[in-house]
JSON list of C-alpha atoms in Angstrom, two decimals:
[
{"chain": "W", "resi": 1, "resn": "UNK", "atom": "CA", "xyz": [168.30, 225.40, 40.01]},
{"chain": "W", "resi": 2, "resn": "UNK", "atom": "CA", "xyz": [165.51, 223.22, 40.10]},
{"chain": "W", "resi": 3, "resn": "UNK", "atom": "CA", "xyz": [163.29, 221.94, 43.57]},
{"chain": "W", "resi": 4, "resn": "UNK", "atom": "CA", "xyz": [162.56, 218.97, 42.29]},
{"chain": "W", "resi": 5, "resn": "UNK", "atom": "CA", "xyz": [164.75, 216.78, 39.84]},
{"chain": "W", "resi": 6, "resn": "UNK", "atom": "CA", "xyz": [164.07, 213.02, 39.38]},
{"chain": "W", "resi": 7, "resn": "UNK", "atom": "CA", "xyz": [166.39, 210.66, 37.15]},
{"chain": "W", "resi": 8, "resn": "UNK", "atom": "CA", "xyz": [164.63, 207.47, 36.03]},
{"chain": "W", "resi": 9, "resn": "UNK", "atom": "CA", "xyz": [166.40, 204.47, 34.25]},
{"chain": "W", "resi": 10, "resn": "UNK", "atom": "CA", "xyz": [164.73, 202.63, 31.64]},
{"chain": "W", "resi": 11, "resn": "UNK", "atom": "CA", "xyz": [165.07, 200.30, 29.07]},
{"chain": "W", "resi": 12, "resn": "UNK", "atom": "CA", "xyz": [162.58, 201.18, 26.31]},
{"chain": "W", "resi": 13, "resn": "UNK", "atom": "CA", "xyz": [163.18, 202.15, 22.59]},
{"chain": "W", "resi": 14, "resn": "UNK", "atom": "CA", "xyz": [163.34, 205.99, 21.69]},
{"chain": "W", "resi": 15, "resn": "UNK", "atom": "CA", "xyz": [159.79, 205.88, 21.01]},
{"chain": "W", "resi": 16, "resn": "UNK", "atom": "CA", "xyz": [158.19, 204.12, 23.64]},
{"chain": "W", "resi": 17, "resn": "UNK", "atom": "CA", "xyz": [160.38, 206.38, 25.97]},
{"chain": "W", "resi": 18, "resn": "UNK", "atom": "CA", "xyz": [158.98, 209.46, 24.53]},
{"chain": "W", "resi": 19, "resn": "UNK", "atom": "CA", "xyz": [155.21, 208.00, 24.62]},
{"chain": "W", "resi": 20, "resn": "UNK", "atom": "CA", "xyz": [155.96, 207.27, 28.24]},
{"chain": "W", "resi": 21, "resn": "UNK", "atom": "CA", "xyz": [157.23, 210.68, 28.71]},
{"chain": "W", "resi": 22, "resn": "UNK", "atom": "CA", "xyz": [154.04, 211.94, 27.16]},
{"chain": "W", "resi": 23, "resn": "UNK", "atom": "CA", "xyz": [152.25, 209.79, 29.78]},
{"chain": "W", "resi": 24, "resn": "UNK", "atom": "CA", "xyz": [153.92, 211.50, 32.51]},
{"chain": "W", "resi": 25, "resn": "UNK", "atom": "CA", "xyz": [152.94, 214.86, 30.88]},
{"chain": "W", "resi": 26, "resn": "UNK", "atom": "CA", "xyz": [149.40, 213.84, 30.51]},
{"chain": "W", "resi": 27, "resn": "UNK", "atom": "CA", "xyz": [148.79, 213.24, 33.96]},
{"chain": "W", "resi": 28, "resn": "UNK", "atom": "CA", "xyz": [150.93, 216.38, 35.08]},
{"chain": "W", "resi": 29, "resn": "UNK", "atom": "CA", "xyz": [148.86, 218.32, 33.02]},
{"chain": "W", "resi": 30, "resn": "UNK", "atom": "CA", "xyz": [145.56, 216.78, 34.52]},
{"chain": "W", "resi": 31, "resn": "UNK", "atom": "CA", "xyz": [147.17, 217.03, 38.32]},
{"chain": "W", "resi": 32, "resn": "UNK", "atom": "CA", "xyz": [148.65, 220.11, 37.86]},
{"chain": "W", "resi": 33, "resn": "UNK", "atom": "CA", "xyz": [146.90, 222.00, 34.57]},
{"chain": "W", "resi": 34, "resn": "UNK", "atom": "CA", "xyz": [150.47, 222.03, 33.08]},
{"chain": "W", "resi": 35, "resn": "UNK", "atom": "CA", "xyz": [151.03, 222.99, 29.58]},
{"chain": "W", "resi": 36, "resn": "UNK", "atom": "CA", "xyz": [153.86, 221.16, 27.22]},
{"chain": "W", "resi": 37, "resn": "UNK", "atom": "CA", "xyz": [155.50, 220.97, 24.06]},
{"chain": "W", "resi": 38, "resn": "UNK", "atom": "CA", "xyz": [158.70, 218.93, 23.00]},
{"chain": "W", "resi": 39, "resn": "UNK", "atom": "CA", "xyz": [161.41, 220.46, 21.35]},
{"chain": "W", "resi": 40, "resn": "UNK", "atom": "CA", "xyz": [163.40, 217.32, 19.92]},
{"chain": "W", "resi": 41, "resn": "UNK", "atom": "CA", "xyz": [164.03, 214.70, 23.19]},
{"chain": "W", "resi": 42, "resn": "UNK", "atom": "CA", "xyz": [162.88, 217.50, 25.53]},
{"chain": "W", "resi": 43, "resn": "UNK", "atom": "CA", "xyz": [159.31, 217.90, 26.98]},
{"chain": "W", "resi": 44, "resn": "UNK", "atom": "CA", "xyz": [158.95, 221.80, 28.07]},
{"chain": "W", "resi": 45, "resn": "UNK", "atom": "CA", "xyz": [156.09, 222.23, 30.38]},
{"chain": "W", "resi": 46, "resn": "UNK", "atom": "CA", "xyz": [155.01, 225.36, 32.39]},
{"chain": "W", "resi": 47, "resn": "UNK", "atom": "CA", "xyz": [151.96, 226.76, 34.02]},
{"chain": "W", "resi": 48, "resn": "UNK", "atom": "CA", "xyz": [151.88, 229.78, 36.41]},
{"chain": "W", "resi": 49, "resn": "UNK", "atom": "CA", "xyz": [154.13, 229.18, 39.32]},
{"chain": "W", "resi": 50, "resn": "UNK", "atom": "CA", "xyz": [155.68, 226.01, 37.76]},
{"chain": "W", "resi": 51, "resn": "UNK", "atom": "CA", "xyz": [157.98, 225.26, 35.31]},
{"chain": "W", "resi": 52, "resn": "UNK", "atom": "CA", "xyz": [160.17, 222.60, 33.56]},
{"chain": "W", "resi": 53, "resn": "UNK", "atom": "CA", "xyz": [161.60, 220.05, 31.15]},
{"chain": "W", "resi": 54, "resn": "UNK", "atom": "CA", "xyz": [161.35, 216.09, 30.94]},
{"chain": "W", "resi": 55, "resn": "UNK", "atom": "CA", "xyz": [164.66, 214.77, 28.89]},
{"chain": "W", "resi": 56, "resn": "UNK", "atom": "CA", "xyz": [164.65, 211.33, 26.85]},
{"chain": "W", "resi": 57, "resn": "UNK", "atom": "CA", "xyz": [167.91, 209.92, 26.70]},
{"chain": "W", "resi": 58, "resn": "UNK", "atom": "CA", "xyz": [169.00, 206.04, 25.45]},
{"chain": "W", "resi": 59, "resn": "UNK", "atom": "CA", "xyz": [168.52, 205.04, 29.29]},
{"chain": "W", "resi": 60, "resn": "UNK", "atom": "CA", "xyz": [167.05, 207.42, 31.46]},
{"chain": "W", "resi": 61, "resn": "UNK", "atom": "CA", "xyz": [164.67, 209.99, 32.00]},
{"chain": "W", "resi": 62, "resn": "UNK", "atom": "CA", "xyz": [165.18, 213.44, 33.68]},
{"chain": "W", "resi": 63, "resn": "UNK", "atom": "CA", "xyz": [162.66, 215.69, 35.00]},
{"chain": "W", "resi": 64, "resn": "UNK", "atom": "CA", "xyz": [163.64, 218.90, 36.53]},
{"chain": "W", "resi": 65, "resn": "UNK", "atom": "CA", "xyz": [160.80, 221.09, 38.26]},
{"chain": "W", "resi": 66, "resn": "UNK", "atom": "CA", "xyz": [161.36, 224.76, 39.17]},
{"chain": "W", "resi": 67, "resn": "UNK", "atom": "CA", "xyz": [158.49, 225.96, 41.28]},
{"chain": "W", "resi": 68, "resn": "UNK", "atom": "CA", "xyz": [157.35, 229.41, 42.12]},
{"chain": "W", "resi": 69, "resn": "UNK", "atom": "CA", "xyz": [157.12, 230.47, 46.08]},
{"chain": "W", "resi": 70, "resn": "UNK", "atom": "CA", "xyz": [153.57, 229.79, 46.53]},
{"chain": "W", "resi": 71, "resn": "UNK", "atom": "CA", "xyz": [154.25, 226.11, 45.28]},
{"chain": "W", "resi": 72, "resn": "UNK", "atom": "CA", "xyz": [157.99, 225.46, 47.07]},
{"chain": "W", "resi": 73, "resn": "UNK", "atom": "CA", "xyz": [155.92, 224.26, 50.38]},
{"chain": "W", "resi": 74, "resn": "UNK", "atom": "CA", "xyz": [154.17, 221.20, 48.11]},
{"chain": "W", "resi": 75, "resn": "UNK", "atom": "CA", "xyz": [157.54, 220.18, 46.43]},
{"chain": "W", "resi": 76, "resn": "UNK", "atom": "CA", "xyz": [157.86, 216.85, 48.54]},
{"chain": "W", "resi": 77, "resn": "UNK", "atom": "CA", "xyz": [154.10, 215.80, 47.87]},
{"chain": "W", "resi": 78, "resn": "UNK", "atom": "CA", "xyz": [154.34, 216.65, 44.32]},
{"chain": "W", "resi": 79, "resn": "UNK", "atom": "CA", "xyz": [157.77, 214.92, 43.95]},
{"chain": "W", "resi": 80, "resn": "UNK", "atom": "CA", "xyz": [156.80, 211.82, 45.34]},
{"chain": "W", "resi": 81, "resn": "UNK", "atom": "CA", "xyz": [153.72, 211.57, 43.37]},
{"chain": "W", "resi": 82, "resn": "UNK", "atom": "CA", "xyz": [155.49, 211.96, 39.86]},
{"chain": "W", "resi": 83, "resn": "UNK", "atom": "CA", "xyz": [158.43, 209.86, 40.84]},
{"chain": "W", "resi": 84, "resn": "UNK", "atom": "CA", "xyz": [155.72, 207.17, 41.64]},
{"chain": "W", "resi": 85, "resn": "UNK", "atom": "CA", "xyz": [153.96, 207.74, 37.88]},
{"chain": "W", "resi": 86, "resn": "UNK", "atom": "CA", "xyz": [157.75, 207.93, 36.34]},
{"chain": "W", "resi": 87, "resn": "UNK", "atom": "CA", "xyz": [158.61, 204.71, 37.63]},
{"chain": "W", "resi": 88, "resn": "UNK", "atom": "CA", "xyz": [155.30, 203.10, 36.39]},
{"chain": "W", "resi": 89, "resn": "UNK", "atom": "CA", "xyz": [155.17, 204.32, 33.04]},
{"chain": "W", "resi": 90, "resn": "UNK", "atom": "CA", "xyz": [158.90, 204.43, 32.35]},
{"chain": "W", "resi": 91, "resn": "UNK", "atom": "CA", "xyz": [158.90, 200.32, 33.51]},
{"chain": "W", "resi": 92, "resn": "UNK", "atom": "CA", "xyz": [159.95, 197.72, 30.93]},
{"chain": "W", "resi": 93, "resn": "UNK", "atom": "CA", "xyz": [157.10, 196.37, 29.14]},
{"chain": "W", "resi": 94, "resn": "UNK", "atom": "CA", "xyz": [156.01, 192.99, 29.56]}
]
């Protein structure tokens, strides 16, 4: 089960979905020196102590976050900060 799981709507084509979802990666991977790779609609990310998967689908976005026991105690902060960047770079353009 994961600690952190975030659903955000949006109303972007396939593709600008997934470059947003890249986005999101991006800055997880600069925040938290994550590594990913999609497989399809799914972005699989994991470093050690952290893994997870960021699912395009027509109108939403799911990211589910399973953290190791060193990292459980920084679930809210993290949460809040990439529910923050999901809602910013999953917004409808223009």
């Amino acid at each position: 089960m994961a600690d952190i799981s975030i659903t955000q709507q949006h109303q972007l084509t396939r593709d600008s979905a997934i470059a947003a979802a890249q986005t999101v990666a991006d800055k997880m991977a600069a925040d938290y020196d994550v590594a990913s790779v999609w497989e399809g609609d799914v972005l699989s990310f994991t470093r050690s102590g952290v893994a997870g998967t960021l699912a395009i689908d027509v109108h939403e976005a799911r990211l589910d976050i399973t953290l190791g026991f060193l990292l459980k105690s920084f679930a809210p902060m993290i949460q809040e900060k990439v529910t923050r960047n999901m809602a910013k770079v999953f917004a409808s353009p223009g």
